[in-house]
PDB file of C-alpha atoms in Angstrom:
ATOM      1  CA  UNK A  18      -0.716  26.721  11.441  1.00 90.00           C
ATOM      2  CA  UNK A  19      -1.114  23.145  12.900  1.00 95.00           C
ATOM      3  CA  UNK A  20      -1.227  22.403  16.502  1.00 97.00           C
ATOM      4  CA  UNK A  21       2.038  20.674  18.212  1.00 97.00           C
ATOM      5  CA  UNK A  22      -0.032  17.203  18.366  1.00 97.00           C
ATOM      6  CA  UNK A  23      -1.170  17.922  14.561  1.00 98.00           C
ATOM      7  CA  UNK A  24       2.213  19.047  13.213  1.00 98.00           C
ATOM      8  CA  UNK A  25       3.580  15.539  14.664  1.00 98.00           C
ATOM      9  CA  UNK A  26       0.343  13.350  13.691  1.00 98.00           C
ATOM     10  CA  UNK A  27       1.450  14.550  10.559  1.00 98.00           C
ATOM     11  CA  UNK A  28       5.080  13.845  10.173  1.00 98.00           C
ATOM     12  CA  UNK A  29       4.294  10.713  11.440  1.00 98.00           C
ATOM     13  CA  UNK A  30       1.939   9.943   8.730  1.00 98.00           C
ATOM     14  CA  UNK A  31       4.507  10.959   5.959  1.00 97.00           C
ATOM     15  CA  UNK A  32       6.661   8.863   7.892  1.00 97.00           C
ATOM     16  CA  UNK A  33       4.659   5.175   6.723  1.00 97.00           C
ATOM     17  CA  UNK A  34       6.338   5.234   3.182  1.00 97.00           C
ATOM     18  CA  UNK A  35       9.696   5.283   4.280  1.00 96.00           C
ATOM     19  CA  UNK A  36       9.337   2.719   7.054  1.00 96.00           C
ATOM     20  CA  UNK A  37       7.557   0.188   4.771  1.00 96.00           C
ATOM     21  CA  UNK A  38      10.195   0.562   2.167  1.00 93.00           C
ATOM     22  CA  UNK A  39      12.747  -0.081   5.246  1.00 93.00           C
ATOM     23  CA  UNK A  40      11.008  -3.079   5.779  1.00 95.00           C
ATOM     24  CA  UNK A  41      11.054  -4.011   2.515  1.00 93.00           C
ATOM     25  CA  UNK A  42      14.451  -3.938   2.332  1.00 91.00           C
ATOM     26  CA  UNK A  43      15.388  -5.849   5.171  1.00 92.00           C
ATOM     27  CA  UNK A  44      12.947  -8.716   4.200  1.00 93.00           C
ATOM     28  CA  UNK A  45      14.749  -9.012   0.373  1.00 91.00           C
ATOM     29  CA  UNK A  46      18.049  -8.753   2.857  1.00 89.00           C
ATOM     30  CA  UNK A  47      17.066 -12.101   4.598  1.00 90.00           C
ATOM     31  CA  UNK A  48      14.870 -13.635   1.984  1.00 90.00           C
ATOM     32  CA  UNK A  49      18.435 -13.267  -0.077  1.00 89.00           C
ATOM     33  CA  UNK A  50      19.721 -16.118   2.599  1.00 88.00           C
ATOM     34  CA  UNK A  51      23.057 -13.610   3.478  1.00 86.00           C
ATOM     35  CA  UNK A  52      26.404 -15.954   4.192  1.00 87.00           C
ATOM     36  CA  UNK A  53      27.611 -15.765   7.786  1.00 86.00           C
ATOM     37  CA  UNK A  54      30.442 -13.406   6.744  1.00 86.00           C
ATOM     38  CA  UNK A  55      27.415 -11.128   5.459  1.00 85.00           C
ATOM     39  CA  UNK A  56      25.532 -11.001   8.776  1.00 86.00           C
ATOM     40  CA  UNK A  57      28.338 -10.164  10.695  1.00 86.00           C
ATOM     41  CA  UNK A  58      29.280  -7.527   8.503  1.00 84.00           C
ATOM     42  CA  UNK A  59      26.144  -6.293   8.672  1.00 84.00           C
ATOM     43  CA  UNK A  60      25.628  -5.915  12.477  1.00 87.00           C
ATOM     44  CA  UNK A  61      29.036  -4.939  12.909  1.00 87.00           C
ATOM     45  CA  UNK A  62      27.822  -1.604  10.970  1.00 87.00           C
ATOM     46  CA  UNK A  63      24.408  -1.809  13.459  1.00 88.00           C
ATOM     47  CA  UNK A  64      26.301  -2.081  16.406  1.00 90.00           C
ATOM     48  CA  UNK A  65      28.927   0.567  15.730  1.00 89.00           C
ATOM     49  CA  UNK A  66      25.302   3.148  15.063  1.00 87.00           C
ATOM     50  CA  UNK A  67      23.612   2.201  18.229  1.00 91.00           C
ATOM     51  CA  UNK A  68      27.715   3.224  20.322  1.00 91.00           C
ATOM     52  CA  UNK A  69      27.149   6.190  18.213  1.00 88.00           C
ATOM     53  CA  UNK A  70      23.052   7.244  19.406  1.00 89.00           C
ATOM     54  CA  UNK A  71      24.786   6.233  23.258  1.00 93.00           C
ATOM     55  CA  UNK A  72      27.819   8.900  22.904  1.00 92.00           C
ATOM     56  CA  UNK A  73      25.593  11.756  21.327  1.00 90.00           C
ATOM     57  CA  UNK A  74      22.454  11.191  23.904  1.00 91.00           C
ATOM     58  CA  UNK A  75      24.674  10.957  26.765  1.00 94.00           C
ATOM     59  CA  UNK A  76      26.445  13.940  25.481  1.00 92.00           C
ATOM     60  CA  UNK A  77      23.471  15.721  25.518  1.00 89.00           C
ATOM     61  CA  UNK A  78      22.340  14.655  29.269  1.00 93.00           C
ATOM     62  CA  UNK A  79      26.100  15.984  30.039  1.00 94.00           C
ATOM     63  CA  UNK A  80      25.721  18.682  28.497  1.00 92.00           C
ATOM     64  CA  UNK A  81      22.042  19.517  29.695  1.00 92.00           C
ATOM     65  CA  UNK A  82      21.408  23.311  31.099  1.00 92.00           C
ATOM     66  CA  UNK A  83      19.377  24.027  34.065  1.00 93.00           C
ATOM     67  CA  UNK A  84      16.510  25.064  32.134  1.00 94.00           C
ATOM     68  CA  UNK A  85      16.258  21.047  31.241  1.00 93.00           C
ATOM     69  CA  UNK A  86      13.037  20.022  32.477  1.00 94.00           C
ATOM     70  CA  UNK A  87      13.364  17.068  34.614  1.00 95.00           C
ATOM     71  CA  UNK A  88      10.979  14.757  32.946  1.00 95.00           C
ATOM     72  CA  UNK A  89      12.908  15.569  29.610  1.00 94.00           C
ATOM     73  CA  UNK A  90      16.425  14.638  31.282  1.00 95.00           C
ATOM     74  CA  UNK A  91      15.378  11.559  32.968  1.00 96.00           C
ATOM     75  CA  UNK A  92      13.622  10.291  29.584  1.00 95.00           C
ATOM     76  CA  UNK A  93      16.989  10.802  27.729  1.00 94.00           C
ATOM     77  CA  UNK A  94      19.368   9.480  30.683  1.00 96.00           C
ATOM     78  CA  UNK A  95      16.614   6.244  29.555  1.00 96.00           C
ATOM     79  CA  UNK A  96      17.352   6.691  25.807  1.00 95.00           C
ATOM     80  CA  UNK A  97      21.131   6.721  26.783  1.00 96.00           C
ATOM     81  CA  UNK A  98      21.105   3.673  28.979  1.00 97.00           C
ATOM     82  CA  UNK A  99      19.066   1.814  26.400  1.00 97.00           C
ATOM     83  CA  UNK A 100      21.259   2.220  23.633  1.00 95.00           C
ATOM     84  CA  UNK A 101      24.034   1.318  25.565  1.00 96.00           C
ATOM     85  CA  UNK A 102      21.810  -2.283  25.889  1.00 97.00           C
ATOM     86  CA  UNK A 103      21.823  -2.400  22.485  1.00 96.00           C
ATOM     87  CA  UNK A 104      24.971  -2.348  21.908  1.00 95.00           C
ATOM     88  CA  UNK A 105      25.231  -4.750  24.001  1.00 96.00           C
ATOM     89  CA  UNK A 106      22.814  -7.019  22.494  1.00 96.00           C
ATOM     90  CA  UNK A 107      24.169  -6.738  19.441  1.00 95.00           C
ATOM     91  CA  UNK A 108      27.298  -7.487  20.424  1.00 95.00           C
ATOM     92  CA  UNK A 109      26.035 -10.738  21.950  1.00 96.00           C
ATOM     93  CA  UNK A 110      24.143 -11.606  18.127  1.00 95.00           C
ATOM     94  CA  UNK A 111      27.346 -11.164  16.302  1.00 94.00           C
ATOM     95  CA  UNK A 112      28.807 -13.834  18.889  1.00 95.00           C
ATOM     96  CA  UNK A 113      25.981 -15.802  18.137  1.00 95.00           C
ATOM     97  CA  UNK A 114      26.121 -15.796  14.917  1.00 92.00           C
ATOM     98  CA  UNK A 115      30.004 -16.079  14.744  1.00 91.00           C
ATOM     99  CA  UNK A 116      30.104 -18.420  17.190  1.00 93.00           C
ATOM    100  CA  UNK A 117      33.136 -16.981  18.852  1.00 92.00           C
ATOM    101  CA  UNK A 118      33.833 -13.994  21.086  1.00 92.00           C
ATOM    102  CA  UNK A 119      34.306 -10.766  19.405  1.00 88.00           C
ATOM    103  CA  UNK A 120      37.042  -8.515  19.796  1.00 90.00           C
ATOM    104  CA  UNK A 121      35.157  -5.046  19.619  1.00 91.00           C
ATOM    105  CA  UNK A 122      38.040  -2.864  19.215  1.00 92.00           C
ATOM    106  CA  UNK A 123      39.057  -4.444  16.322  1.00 89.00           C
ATOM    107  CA  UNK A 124      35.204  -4.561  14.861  1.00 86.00           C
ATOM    108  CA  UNK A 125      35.127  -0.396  15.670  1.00 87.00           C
ATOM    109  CA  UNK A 126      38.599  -0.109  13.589  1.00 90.00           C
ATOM    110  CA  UNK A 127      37.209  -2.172  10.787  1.00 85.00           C
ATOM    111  CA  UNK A 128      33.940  -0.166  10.024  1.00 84.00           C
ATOM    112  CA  UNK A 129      36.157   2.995  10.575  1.00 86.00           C
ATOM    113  CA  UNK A 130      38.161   1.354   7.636  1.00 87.00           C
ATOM    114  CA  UNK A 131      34.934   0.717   5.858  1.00 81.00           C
ATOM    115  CA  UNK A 132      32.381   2.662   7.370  1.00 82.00           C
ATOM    116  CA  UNK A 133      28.362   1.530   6.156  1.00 79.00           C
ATOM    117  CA  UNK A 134      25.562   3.604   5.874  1.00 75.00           C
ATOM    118  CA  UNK A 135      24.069   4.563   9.635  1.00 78.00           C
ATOM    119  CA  UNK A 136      21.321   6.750  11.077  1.00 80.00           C
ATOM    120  CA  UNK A 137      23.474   7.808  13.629  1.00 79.00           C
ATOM    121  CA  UNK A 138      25.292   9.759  11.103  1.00 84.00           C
ATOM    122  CA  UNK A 139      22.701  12.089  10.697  1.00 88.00           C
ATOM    123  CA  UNK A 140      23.201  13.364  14.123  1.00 82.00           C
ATOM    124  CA  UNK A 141      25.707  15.357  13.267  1.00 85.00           C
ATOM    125  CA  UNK A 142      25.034  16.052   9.175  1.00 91.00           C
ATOM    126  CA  UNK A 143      21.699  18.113  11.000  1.00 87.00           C
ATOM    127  CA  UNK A 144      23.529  19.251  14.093  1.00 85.00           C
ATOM    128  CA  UNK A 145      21.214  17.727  16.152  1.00 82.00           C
ATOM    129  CA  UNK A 146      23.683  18.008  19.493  1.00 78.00           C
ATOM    130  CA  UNK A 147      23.028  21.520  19.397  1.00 85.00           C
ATOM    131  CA  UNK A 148      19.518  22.114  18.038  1.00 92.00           C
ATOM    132  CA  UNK A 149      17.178  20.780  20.072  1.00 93.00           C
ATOM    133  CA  UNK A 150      14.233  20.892  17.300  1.00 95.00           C
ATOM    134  CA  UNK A 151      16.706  18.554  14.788  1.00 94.00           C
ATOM    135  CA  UNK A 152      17.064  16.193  18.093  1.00 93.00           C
ATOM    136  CA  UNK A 153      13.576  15.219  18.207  1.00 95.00           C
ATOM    137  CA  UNK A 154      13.082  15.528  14.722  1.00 96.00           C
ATOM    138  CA  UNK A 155      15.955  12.849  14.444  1.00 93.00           C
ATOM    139  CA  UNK A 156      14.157  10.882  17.708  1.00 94.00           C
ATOM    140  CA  UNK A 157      10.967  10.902  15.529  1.00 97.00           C
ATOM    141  CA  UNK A 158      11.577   9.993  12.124  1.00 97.00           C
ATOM    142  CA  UNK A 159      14.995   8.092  12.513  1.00 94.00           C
ATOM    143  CA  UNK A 160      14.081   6.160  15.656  1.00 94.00           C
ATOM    144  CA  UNK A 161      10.761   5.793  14.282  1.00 96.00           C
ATOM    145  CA  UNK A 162      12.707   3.845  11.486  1.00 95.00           C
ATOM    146  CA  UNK A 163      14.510   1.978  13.715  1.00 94.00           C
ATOM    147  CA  UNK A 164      11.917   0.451  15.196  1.00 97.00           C
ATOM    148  CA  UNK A 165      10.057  -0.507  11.731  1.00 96.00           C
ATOM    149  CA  UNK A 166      13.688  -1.934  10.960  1.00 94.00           C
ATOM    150  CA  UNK A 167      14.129  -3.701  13.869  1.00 96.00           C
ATOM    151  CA  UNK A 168      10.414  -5.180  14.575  1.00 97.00           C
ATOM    152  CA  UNK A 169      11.251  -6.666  10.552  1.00 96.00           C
ATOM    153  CA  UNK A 170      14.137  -8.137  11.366  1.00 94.00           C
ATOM    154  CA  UNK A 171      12.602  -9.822  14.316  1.00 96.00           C
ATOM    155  CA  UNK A 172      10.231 -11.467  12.493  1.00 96.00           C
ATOM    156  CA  UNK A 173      12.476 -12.332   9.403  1.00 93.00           C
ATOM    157  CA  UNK A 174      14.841 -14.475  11.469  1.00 91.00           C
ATOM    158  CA  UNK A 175      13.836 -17.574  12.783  1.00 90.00           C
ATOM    159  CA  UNK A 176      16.431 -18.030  15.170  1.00 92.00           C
ATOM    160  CA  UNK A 177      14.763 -17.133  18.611  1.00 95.00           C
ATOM    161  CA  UNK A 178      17.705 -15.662  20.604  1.00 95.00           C
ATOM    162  CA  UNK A 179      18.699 -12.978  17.696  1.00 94.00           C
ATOM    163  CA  UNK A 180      14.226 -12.619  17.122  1.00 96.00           C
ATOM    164  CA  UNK A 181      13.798 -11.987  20.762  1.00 96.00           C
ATOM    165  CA  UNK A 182      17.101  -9.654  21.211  1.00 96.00           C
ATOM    166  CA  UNK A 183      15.486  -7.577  17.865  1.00 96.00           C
ATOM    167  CA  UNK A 184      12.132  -7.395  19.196  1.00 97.00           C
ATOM    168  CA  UNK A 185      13.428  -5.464  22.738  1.00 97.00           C
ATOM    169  CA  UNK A 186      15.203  -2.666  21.083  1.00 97.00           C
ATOM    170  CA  UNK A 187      12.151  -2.292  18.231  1.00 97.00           C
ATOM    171  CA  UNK A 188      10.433  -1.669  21.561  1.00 97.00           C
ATOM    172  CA  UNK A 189      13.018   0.920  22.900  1.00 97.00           C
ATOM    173  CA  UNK A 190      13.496   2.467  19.397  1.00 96.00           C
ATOM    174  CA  UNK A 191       9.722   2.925  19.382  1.00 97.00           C
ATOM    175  CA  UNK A 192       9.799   4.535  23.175  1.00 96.00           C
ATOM    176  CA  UNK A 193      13.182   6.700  21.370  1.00 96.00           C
ATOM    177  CA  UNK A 194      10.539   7.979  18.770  1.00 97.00           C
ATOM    178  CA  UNK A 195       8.088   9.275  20.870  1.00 97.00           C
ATOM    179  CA  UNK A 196      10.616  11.445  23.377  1.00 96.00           C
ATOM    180  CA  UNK A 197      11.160  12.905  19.882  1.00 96.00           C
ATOM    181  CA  UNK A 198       7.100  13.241  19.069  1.00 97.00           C
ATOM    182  CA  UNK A 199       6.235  14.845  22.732  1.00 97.00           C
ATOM    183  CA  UNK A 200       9.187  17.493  22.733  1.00 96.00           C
ATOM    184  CA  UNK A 201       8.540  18.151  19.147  1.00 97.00           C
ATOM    185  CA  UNK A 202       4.828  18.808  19.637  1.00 97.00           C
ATOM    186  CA  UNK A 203       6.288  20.994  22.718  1.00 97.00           C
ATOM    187  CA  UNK A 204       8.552  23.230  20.402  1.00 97.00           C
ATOM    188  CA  UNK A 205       6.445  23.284  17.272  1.00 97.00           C
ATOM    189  CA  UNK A 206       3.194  24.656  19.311  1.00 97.00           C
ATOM    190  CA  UNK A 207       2.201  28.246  18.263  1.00 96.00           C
ATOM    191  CA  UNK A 208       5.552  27.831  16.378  1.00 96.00           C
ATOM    192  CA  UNK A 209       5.266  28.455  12.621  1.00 96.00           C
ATOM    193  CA  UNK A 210       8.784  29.168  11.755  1.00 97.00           C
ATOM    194  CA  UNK A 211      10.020  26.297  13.772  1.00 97.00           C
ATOM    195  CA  UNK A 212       7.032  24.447  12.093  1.00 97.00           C
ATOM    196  CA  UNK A 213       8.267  25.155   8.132  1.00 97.00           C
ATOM    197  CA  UNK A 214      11.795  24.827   9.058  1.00 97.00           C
ATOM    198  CA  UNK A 215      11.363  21.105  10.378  1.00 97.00           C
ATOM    199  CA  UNK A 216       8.959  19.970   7.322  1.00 97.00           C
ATOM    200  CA  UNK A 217      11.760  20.803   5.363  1.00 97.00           C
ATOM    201  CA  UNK A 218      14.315  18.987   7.584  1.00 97.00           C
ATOM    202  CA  UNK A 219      12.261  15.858   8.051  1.00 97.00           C
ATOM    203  CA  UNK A 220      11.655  15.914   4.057  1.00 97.00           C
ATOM    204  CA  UNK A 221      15.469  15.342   3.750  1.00 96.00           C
ATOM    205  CA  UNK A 222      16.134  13.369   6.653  1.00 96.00           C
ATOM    206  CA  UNK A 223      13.292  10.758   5.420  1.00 97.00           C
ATOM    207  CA  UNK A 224      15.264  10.622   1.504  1.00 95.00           C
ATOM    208  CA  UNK A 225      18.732  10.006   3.683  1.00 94.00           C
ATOM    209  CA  UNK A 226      17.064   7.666   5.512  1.00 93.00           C
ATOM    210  CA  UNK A 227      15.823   5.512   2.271  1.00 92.00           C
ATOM    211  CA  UNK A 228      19.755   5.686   0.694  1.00 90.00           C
ATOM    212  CA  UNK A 229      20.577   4.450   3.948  1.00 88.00           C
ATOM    213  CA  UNK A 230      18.350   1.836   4.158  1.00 84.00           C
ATOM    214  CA  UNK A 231      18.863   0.745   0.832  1.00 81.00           C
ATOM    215  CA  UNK A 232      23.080   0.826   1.543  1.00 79.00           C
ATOM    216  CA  UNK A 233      23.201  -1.186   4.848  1.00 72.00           C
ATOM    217  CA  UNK A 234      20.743  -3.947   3.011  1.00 68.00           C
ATOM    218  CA  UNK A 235      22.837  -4.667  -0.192  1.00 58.00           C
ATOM    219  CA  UNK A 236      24.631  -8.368   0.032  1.00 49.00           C
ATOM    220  CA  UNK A 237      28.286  -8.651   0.183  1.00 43.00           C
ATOM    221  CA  UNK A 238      29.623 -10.391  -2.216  1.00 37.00           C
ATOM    222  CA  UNK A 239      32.749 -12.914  -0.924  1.00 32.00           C
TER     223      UNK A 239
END
C-alpha cells in the first residue's frame, strides 16, 4: 500500500497524458483560426462550468459539518470565491470578444438549450457533493486539467487582455488541484480500500475528461 503523498505523486503522474492531449486540443482549437461566433460559443459553455464549480463548492462550505477542519473550510470558501472570479472574467472575455455587453441570463438559457461538454458535470455523475474522497479526486485530476487547459489557452491567444485573464485562473485552477492533492493524501493514508476505489475512479474520470476535451474543442460550423 502506497503512502498518502505516494498514492497522489502517482495519480498525478498518470495525470500528464491527459493534460497534454488537453493541450493539444486547445492549440488545433486556435491554430484552426475559430470565427467570432465560435469563440463566444465556446466560452459561453466555459463560463456556464466555472457558475457550476461556484454553486457545488459553496454548497459544500454550506453544507460543511463541525468536524470540518478549519484550514479545509477556509481553503474551499477560497476555491468558491475564485470561481466566482472566473466567472466573472469570463464573462468580461466574451464582451471582449463580442464587443458588446452580454446578457447572461439569456447565455445560461442557451447552453441549457444546447448544453457542451463541461468538467463541472462530473461533479455530480461521481457524487462528489457527498463523497468527500470523489471531491478531491475531482479537485485533483479535473482542476489539474483546468489549469493545463487554461495556461494553453493563455499562451495560444495573442490578445493580452483575454492571455492575462487565462493565465490568473490557470493559477487558481492549479491552487484548486492541490486542495484536492493534500486532502486526498489525508484520506488515502493507511487507506487501502479508499486507495483501490479512487484508482478506479480517477481511471474513468481521466477517459471523461479526454471526450470532454475533445467535445468543447471541435469548430462550429456557421
Amino acid at each position: 500500500m502506497l503512502s498518502g503523498k505516494e498514492f497522489v505523486a502517482q495519480i498525478k503522474e498518470e495525470n500528464a497524458a491527459l493534460f497534454a492531449e488537453s493541450r493539444a486540443n486547445v492549440r488545433r482549437f486556435f491554430a484552426s483560426n475559430p470565427s467570432k461566433e465560435s469563440m463566444v460559443e465556446h466560452f459561453r459553455g466555459r463560463m456556464v462550468n466555472e457558475a457550476q464549480n461556484m454553486k457545488a463548492i459553496s454548497a459544500e462550505v454550506a453544507a460543511a459539518p463541525a468536524s470540518m477542519s478549519v484550514t479545509e473550510l477556509e481553503l474551499l470558501t477560497k476555491q468558491a470565491q475564485d470561481e466566482a472570479k472566473h466567472f466573472r472574467m469570463v464573462k468580461e472575455v466574451l464582451e471582449h470578444i463580442s464587443g458588446e455587453s452580454v446578457d447572461v441570463e439569456a447565455l445560461f438559457a442557451a447552453e441549457a438549450a444546447a448544453p457542451q461538454a463541461k468538467g463541472a458535470s462530473l461533479l455530480e455523475k461521481y457524487e462528489a457533493s457527498e463523497d468527500v474522497a470523489a471531491r478531491a479526486a475531482y479537485q485533483l485530476v479535473a482542476e489539474g486539467r483546468a489549469e493545463a487547459v487554461w495556461q494553453e489557452m493563455a499562451e495560444c491567444v495573442s490578445d493580452e487582455y483575454i492571455a492575462s485573464r487565462y493565465a490568473a485562473i490557470a493559477k487558481d485552477e492549479g491552487f484548486h488541484a492541490n486542495i484536492g492533492g493534500w486532502k486526498l493524501a489525508e484520506l488515502a493514508e493507511g487507506a487501502a480500500d479508499l486507495q483501490e476505489r479512487i484508482f478506479a475512479m480517477v481511471a474513468q474520470m481521466r477517459a471523461d475528461l479526454a471526450e470532454i476535451s475533445k467535445q468543447n474543442t471541435a469548430i462550429a460550423v456557421y
